[in-house]
Short mmCIF file of C-alpha atoms and ligand atoms in Angstrom, two decimals:
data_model
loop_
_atom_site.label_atom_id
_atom_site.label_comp_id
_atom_site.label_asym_id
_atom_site.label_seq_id
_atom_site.Cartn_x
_atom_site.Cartn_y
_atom_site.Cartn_z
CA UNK G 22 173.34 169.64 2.09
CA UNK G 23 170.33 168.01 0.39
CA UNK G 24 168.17 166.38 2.52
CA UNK G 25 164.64 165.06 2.08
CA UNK G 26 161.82 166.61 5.05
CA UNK G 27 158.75 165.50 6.12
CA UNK G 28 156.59 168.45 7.37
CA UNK G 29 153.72 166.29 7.92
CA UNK G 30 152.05 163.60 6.72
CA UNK G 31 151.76 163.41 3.07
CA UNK G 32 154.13 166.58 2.16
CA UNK G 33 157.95 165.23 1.63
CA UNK G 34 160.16 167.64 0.31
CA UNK G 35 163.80 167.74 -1.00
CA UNK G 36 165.11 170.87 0.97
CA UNK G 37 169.02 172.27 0.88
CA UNK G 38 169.77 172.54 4.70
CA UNK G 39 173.33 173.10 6.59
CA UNK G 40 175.30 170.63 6.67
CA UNK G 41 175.15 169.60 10.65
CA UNK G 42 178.17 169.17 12.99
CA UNK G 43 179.43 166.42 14.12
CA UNK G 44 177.87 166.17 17.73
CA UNK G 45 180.26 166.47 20.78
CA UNK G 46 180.79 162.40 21.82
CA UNK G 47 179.33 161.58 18.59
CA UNK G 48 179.87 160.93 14.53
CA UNK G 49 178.83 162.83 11.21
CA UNK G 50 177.69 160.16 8.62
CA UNK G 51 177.86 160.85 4.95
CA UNK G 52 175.33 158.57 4.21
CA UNK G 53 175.98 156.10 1.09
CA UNK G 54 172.98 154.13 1.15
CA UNK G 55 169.64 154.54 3.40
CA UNK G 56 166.77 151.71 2.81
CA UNK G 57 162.97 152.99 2.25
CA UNK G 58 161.09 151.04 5.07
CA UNK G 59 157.37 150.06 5.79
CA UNK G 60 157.26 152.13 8.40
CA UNK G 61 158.49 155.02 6.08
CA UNK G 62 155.75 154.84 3.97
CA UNK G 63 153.42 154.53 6.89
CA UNK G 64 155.05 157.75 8.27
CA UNK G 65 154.56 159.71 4.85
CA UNK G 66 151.23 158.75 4.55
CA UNK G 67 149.68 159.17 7.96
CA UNK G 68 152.52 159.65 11.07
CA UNK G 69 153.54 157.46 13.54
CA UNK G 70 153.54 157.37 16.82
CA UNK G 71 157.54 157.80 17.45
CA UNK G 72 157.17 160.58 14.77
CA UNK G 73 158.27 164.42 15.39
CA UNK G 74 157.83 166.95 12.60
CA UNK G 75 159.68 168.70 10.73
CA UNK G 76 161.77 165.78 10.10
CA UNK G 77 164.38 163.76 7.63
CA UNK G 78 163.43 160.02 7.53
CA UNK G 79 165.59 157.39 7.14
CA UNK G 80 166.10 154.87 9.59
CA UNK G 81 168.27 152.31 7.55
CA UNK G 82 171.79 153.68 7.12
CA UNK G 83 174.73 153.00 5.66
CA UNK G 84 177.75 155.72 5.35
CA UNK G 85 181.00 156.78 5.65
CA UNK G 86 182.73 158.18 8.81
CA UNK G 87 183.04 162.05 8.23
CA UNK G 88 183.74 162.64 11.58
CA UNK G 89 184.10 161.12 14.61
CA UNK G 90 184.85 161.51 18.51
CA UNK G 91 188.44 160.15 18.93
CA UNK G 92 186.85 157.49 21.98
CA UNK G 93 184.84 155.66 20.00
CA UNK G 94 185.40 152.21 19.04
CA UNK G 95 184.19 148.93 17.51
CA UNK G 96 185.31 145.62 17.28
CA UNK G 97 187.95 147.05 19.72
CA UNK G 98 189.31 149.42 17.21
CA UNK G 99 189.04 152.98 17.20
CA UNK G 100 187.01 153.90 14.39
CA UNK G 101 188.43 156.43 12.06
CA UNK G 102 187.06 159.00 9.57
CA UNK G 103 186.63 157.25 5.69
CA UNK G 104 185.81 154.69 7.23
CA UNK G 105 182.26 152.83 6.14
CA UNK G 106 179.92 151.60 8.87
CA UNK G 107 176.15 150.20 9.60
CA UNK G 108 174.29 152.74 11.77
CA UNK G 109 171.79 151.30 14.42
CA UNK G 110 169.38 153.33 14.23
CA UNK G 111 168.79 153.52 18.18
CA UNK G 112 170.03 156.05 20.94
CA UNK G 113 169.98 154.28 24.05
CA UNK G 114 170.71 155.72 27.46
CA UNK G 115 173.49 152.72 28.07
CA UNK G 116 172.44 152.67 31.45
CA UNK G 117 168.52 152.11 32.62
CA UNK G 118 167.24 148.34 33.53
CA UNK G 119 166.36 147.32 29.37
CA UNK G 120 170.09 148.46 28.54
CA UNK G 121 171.57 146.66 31.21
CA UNK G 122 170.08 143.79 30.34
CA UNK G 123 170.89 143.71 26.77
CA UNK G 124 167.40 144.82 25.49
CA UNK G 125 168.36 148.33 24.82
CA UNK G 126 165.50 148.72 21.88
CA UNK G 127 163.02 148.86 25.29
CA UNK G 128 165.42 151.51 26.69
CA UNK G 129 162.97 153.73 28.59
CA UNK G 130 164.56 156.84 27.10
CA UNK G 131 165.25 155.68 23.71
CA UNK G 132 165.64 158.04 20.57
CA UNK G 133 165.50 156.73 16.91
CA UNK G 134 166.81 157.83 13.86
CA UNK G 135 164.53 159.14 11.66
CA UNK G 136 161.96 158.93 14.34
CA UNK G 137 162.84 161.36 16.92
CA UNK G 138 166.18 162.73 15.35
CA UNK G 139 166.57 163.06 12.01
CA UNK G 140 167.68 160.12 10.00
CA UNK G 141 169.27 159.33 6.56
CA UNK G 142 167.80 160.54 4.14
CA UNK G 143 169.95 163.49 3.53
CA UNK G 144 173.30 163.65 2.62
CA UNK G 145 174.96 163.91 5.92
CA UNK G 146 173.54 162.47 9.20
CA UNK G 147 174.47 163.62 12.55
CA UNK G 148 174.89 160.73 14.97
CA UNK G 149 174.82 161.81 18.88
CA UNK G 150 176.70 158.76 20.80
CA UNK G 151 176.13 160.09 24.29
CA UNK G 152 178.85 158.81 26.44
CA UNK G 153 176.36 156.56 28.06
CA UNK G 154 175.66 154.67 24.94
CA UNK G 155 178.87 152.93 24.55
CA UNK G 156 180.60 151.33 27.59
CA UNK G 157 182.36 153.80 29.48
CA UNK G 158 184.95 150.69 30.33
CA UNK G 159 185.51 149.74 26.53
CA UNK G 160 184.28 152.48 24.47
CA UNK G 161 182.67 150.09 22.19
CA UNK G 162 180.16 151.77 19.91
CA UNK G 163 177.15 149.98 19.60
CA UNK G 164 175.64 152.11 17.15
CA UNK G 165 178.07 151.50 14.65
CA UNK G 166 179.20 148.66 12.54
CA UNK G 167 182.44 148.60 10.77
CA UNK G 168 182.26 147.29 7.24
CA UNK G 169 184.85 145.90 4.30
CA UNK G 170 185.41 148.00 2.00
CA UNK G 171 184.59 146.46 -0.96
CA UNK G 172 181.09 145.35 0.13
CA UNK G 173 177.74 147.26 -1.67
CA UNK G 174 176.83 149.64 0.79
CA UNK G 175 172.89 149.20 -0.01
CA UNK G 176 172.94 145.59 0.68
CA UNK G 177 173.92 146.26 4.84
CA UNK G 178 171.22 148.80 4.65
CA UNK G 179 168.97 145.23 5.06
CA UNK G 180 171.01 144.77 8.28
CA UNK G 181 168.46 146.97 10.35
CA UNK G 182 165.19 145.46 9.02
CA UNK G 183 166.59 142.25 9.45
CA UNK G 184 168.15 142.59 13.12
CA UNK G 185 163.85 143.33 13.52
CA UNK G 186 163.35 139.53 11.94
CA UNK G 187 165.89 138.43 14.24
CA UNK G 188 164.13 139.85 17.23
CA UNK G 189 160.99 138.86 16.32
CA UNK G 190 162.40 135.00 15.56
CA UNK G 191 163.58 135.20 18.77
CA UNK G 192 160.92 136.39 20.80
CA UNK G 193 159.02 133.84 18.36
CA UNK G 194 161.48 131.04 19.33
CA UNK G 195 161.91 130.17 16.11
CA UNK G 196 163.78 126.63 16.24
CA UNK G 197 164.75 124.11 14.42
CA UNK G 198 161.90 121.20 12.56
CA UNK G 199 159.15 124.23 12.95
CA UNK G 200 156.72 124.84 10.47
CA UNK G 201 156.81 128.39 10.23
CA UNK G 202 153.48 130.48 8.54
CA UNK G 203 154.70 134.27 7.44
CA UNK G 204 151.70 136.64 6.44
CA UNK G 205 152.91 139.29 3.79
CA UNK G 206 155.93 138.51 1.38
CA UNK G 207 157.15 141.68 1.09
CA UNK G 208 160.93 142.39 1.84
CA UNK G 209 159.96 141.88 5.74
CA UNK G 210 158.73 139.15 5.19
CA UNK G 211 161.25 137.25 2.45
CA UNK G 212 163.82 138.56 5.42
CA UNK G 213 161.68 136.47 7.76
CA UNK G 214 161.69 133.75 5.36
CA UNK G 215 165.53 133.23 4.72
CA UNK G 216 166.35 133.35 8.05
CA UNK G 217 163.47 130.95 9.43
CA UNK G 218 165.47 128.85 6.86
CA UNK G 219 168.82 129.71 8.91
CA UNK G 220 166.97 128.73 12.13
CA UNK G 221 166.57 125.02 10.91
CA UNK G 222 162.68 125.65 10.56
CA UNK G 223 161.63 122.27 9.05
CA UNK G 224 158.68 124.05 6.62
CA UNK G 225 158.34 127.89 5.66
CA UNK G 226 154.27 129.07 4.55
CA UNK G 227 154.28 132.42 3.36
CA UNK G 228 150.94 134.15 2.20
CA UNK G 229 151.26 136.18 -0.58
CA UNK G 230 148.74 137.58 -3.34
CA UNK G 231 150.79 140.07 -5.63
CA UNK G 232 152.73 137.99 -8.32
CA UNK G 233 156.16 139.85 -8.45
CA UNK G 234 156.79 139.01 -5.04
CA UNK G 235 155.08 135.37 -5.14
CA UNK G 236 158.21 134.84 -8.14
CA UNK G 237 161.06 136.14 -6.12
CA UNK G 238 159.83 134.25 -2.93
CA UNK G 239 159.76 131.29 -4.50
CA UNK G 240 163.11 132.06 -6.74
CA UNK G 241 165.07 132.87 -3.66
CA UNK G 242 163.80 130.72 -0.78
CA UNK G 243 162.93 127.55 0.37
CA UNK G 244 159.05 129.20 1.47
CA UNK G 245 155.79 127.13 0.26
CA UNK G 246 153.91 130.32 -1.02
CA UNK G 247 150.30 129.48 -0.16
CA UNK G 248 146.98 131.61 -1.90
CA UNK G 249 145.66 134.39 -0.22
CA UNK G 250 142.77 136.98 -0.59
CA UNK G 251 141.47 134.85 -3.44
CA UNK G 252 137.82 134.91 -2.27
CA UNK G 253 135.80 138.11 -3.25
CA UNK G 254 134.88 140.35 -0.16
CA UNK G 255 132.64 142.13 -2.33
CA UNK G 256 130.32 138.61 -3.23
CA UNK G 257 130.46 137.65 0.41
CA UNK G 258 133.82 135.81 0.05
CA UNK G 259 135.98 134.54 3.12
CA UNK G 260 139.57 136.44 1.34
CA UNK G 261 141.14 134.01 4.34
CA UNK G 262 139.21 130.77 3.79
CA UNK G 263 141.32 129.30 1.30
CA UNK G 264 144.66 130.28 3.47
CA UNK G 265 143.39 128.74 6.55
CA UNK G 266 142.69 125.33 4.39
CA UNK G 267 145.90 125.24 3.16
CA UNK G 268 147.67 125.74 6.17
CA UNK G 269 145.43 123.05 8.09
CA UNK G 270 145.65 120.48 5.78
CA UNK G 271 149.51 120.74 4.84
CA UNK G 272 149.52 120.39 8.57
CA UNK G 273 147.38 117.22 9.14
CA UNK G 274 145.44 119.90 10.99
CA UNK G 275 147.62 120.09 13.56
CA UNK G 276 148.37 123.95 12.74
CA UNK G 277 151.67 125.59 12.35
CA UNK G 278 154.52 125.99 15.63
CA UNK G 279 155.04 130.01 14.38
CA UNK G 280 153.20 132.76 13.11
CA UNK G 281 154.83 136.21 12.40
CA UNK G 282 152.83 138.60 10.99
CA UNK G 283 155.19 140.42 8.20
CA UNK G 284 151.48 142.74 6.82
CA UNK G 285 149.10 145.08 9.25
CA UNK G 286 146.45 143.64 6.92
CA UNK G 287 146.10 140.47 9.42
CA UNK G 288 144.61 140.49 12.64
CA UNK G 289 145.46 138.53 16.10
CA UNK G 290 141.90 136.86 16.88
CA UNK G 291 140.60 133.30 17.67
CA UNK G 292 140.62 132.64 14.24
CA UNK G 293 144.44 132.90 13.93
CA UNK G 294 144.78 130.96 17.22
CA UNK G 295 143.46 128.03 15.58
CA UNK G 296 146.13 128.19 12.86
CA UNK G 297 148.30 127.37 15.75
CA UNK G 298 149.46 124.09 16.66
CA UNK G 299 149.70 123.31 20.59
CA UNK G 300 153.24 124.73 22.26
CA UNK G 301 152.58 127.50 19.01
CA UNK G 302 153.75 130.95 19.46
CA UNK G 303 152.38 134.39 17.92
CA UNK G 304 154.80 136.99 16.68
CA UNK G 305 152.70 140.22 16.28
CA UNK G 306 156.02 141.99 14.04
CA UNK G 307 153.72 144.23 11.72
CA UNK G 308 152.24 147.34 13.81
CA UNK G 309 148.64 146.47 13.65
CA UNK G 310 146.10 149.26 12.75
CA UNK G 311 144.66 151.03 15.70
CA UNK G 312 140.70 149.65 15.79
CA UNK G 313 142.57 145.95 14.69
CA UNK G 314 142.58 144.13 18.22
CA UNK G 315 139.75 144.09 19.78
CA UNK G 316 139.33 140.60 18.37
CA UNK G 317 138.30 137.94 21.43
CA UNK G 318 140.93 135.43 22.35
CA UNK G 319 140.02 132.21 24.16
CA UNK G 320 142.50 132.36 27.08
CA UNK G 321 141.36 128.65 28.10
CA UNK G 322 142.70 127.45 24.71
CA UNK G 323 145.85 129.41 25.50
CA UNK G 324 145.96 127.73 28.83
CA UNK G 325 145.12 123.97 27.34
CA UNK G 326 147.50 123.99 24.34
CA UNK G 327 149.94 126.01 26.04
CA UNK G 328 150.31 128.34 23.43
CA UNK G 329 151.99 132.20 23.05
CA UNK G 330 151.35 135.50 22.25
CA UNK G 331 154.36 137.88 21.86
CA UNK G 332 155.29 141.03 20.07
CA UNK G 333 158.41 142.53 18.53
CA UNK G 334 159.12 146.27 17.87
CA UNK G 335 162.95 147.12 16.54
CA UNK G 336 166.40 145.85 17.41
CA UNK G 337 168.79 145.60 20.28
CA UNK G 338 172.26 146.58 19.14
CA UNK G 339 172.93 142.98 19.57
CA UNK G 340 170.58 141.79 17.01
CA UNK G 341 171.81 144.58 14.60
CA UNK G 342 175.62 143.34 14.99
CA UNK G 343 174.37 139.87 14.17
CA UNK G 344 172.58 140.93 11.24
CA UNK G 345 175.13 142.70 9.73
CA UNK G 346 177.67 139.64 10.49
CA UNK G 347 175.20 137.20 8.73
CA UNK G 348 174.65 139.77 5.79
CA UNK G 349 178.93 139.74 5.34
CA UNK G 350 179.04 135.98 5.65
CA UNK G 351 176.82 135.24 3.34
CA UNK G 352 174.62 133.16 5.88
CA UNK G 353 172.05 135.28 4.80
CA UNK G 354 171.84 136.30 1.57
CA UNK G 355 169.88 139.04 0.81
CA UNK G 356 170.57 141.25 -1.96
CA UNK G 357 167.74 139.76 -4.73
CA UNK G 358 165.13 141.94 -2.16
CA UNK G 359 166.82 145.04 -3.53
CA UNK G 360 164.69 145.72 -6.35
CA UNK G 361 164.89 149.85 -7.06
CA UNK G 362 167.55 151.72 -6.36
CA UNK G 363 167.60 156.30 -6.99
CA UNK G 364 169.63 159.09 -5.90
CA UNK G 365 168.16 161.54 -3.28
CA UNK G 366 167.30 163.51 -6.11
CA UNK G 367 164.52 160.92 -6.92
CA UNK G 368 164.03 160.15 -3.33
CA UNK G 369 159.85 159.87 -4.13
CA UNK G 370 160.67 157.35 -7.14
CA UNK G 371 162.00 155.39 -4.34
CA UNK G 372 158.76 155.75 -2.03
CA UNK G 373 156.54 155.07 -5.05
CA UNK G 374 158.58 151.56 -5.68
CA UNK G 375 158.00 150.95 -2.06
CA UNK G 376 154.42 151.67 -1.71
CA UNK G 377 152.88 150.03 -5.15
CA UNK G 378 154.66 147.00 -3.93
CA UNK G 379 155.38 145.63 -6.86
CA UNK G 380 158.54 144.94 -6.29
CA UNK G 381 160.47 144.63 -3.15
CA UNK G 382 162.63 146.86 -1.24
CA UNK G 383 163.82 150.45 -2.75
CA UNK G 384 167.28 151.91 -1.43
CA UNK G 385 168.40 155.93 -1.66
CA UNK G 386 171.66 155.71 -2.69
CA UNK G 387 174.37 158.57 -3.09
CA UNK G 388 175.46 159.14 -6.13
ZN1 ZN S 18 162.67 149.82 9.26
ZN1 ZN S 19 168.34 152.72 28.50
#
């Protein structure tokens, strides 16, 4: 099969590999649609953290059952081969305190796709459901999502990256009659923005500087798109100043209730505390940049105005059902943030879309 590898950083190549088995317990994917994420480009360019080499990315799957272990099940069904699913992209052990709970993304022995295993970008993808990751009691998958048939396969691959927003809104509290500030309008953060919408948030700021995304943002959802990075760093210009004036005086100064951060280009210091209106909660959602917090926070002003920092990395299979449920309702809809689509072939056209940002999100799909 063809499959696109990552050595190491910077060297992606389109390699014809064999075609893996379908793993004892488990299912082979032949993967329709897989999304190009941030963290993808991050990965290309310099690793990550979660990162193993030699390995195919590709994190945000959709794909048809090839074959699959005769036990496993979703929505009470057995799933069958043909049929076309939403992969969540995590291997949890099914059975350590975090997956207990419900919070299997913090499973203490958690693999992900395209991380640690490899992922979908490739024609096939082998998916190891260890026994323990579905209930022994039920066999309910909760890697996999069964999907209509008629429905665009690259759309759903959205249902990953936003099952993140979801967590993050969450952790966030994100409730209704809050004013709501998003940093970065890319597809993260128009995700963040239509579902802050969903949540009953009572006013959406979004900072944004590149112009095709500032037009679809404003196009698609209800988000005030306020200036940023208009002052010159090079003369000495605050890039924030003008940001931080908006946001204080659309608030009465009061500050905003939520801040997710949807770009590592902002950082978590005083100054951004003071955006934040008492009872305000901090969602760091964009990894920041190692060297990016050692900014000084006033833990007194935290204690007086009784406000939150939190942090969001991934989904529970929870939050990945109930994205892909909102995606096939239509309660969120999502599929104007598609803006490139290529075969594997052109896997890098899609990475180049993704990384000049111009316009939103770039999906390999088969052809
Ligand atoms: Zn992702
Ligand atoms: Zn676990």
């Amino acid at each position: 099969m063809k499959a696109a590898v990552l050595k190491r950083p910077k060297n992606l190549a389109l390699m014809d590999l064999p075609r893996p088995r379908c793993p004892p317990g488990g299912a082979l994917i032949r993967v329709e649609a897989c999304a190009v994420c941030g963290t993808d480009i991050k990965m290309l360019d310099q690793g990550h953290r979660d990162l193993c080499y030699p390995r195919i990315l590709g994190h945000e799957v959709v794909g048809r059952i090839e074959e699959i272990d005769r036990k496993v099940q979703a929505d009470g069904r057995q799933l069958r081969a043909g049929e076309l699913v939403q992969v969540w992209p995590g291997i949890a052990c099914g059975h350590c305190h975090a997956c207990f709970r419900g919070a299997d993304n913090r499973c203490r022995d958690m693999k992900i796709i395209g991380f640690n295993i490899d992922g979908g970008f490739a024609e096939y993808l082998a998916l190891p459901l260890p026994a323990q990751s579905f209930s022994e009691h039920f066999g309910i998958s909760t890697a996999l999502n069964r999907l209509p048939e008629e429905v665009d396969p690259a759309l759903f691959t959205l249902a990953e990256p936003l099952a993140c927003c979801i967590n993050g809104q969450e952790q966030a509290r994100v409730g209704e009659g809050d004013t709501v500030l998003i940093w970065g309008g890319g597809p993260i953060g128009a995700l963040h923005a239509l579902l802050a919408e969903m949540r009953g948030a009572g006013e959406i700021l979004l900072a944004e500087r590149l112009p095709g995304r500032i037009r679809e943002i404003k196009r698609h959802t209800s988000a005030r798109v306020i200036g940023w990075f208009s002052g010159n760093r090079e003369e000495g210009q605050d890039p924030f100043e003008e940001a931080e004036r908006t946001i204080l005086s659309e608030t009465d100064g009061r500050g905003v209730d939520v801040i997710l951060t949807a770009t590592p280009e902002v950082k978590i210091d005083q100054r951004q505390m003071r955006l934040l209106a008492p009872g305000g909660r901090i969602c760091i959602f964009s990894g920041p940049q190692p060297g990016d917090y050692e900014g000084m926070i006033d833990l007194r002003s935290m204690h007086y105005l009784e406000q939150t920092i939190t942090g969001a990395y991934g989904c529970s299979s929870r939050q990945n059902r109930m994205a892909a449920s909102l995606l096939e309702s239509g309660g969120i809809r999502a599929n104007w943030i598609i803006t490139k689509r290529a075969d594997l072939a052109r896997i890098s056209d899609a990475f180049e879309h993704s990384s000049r940002r111009a316009g939103l999100k770039s999906v390999v799909c088969a052809v």
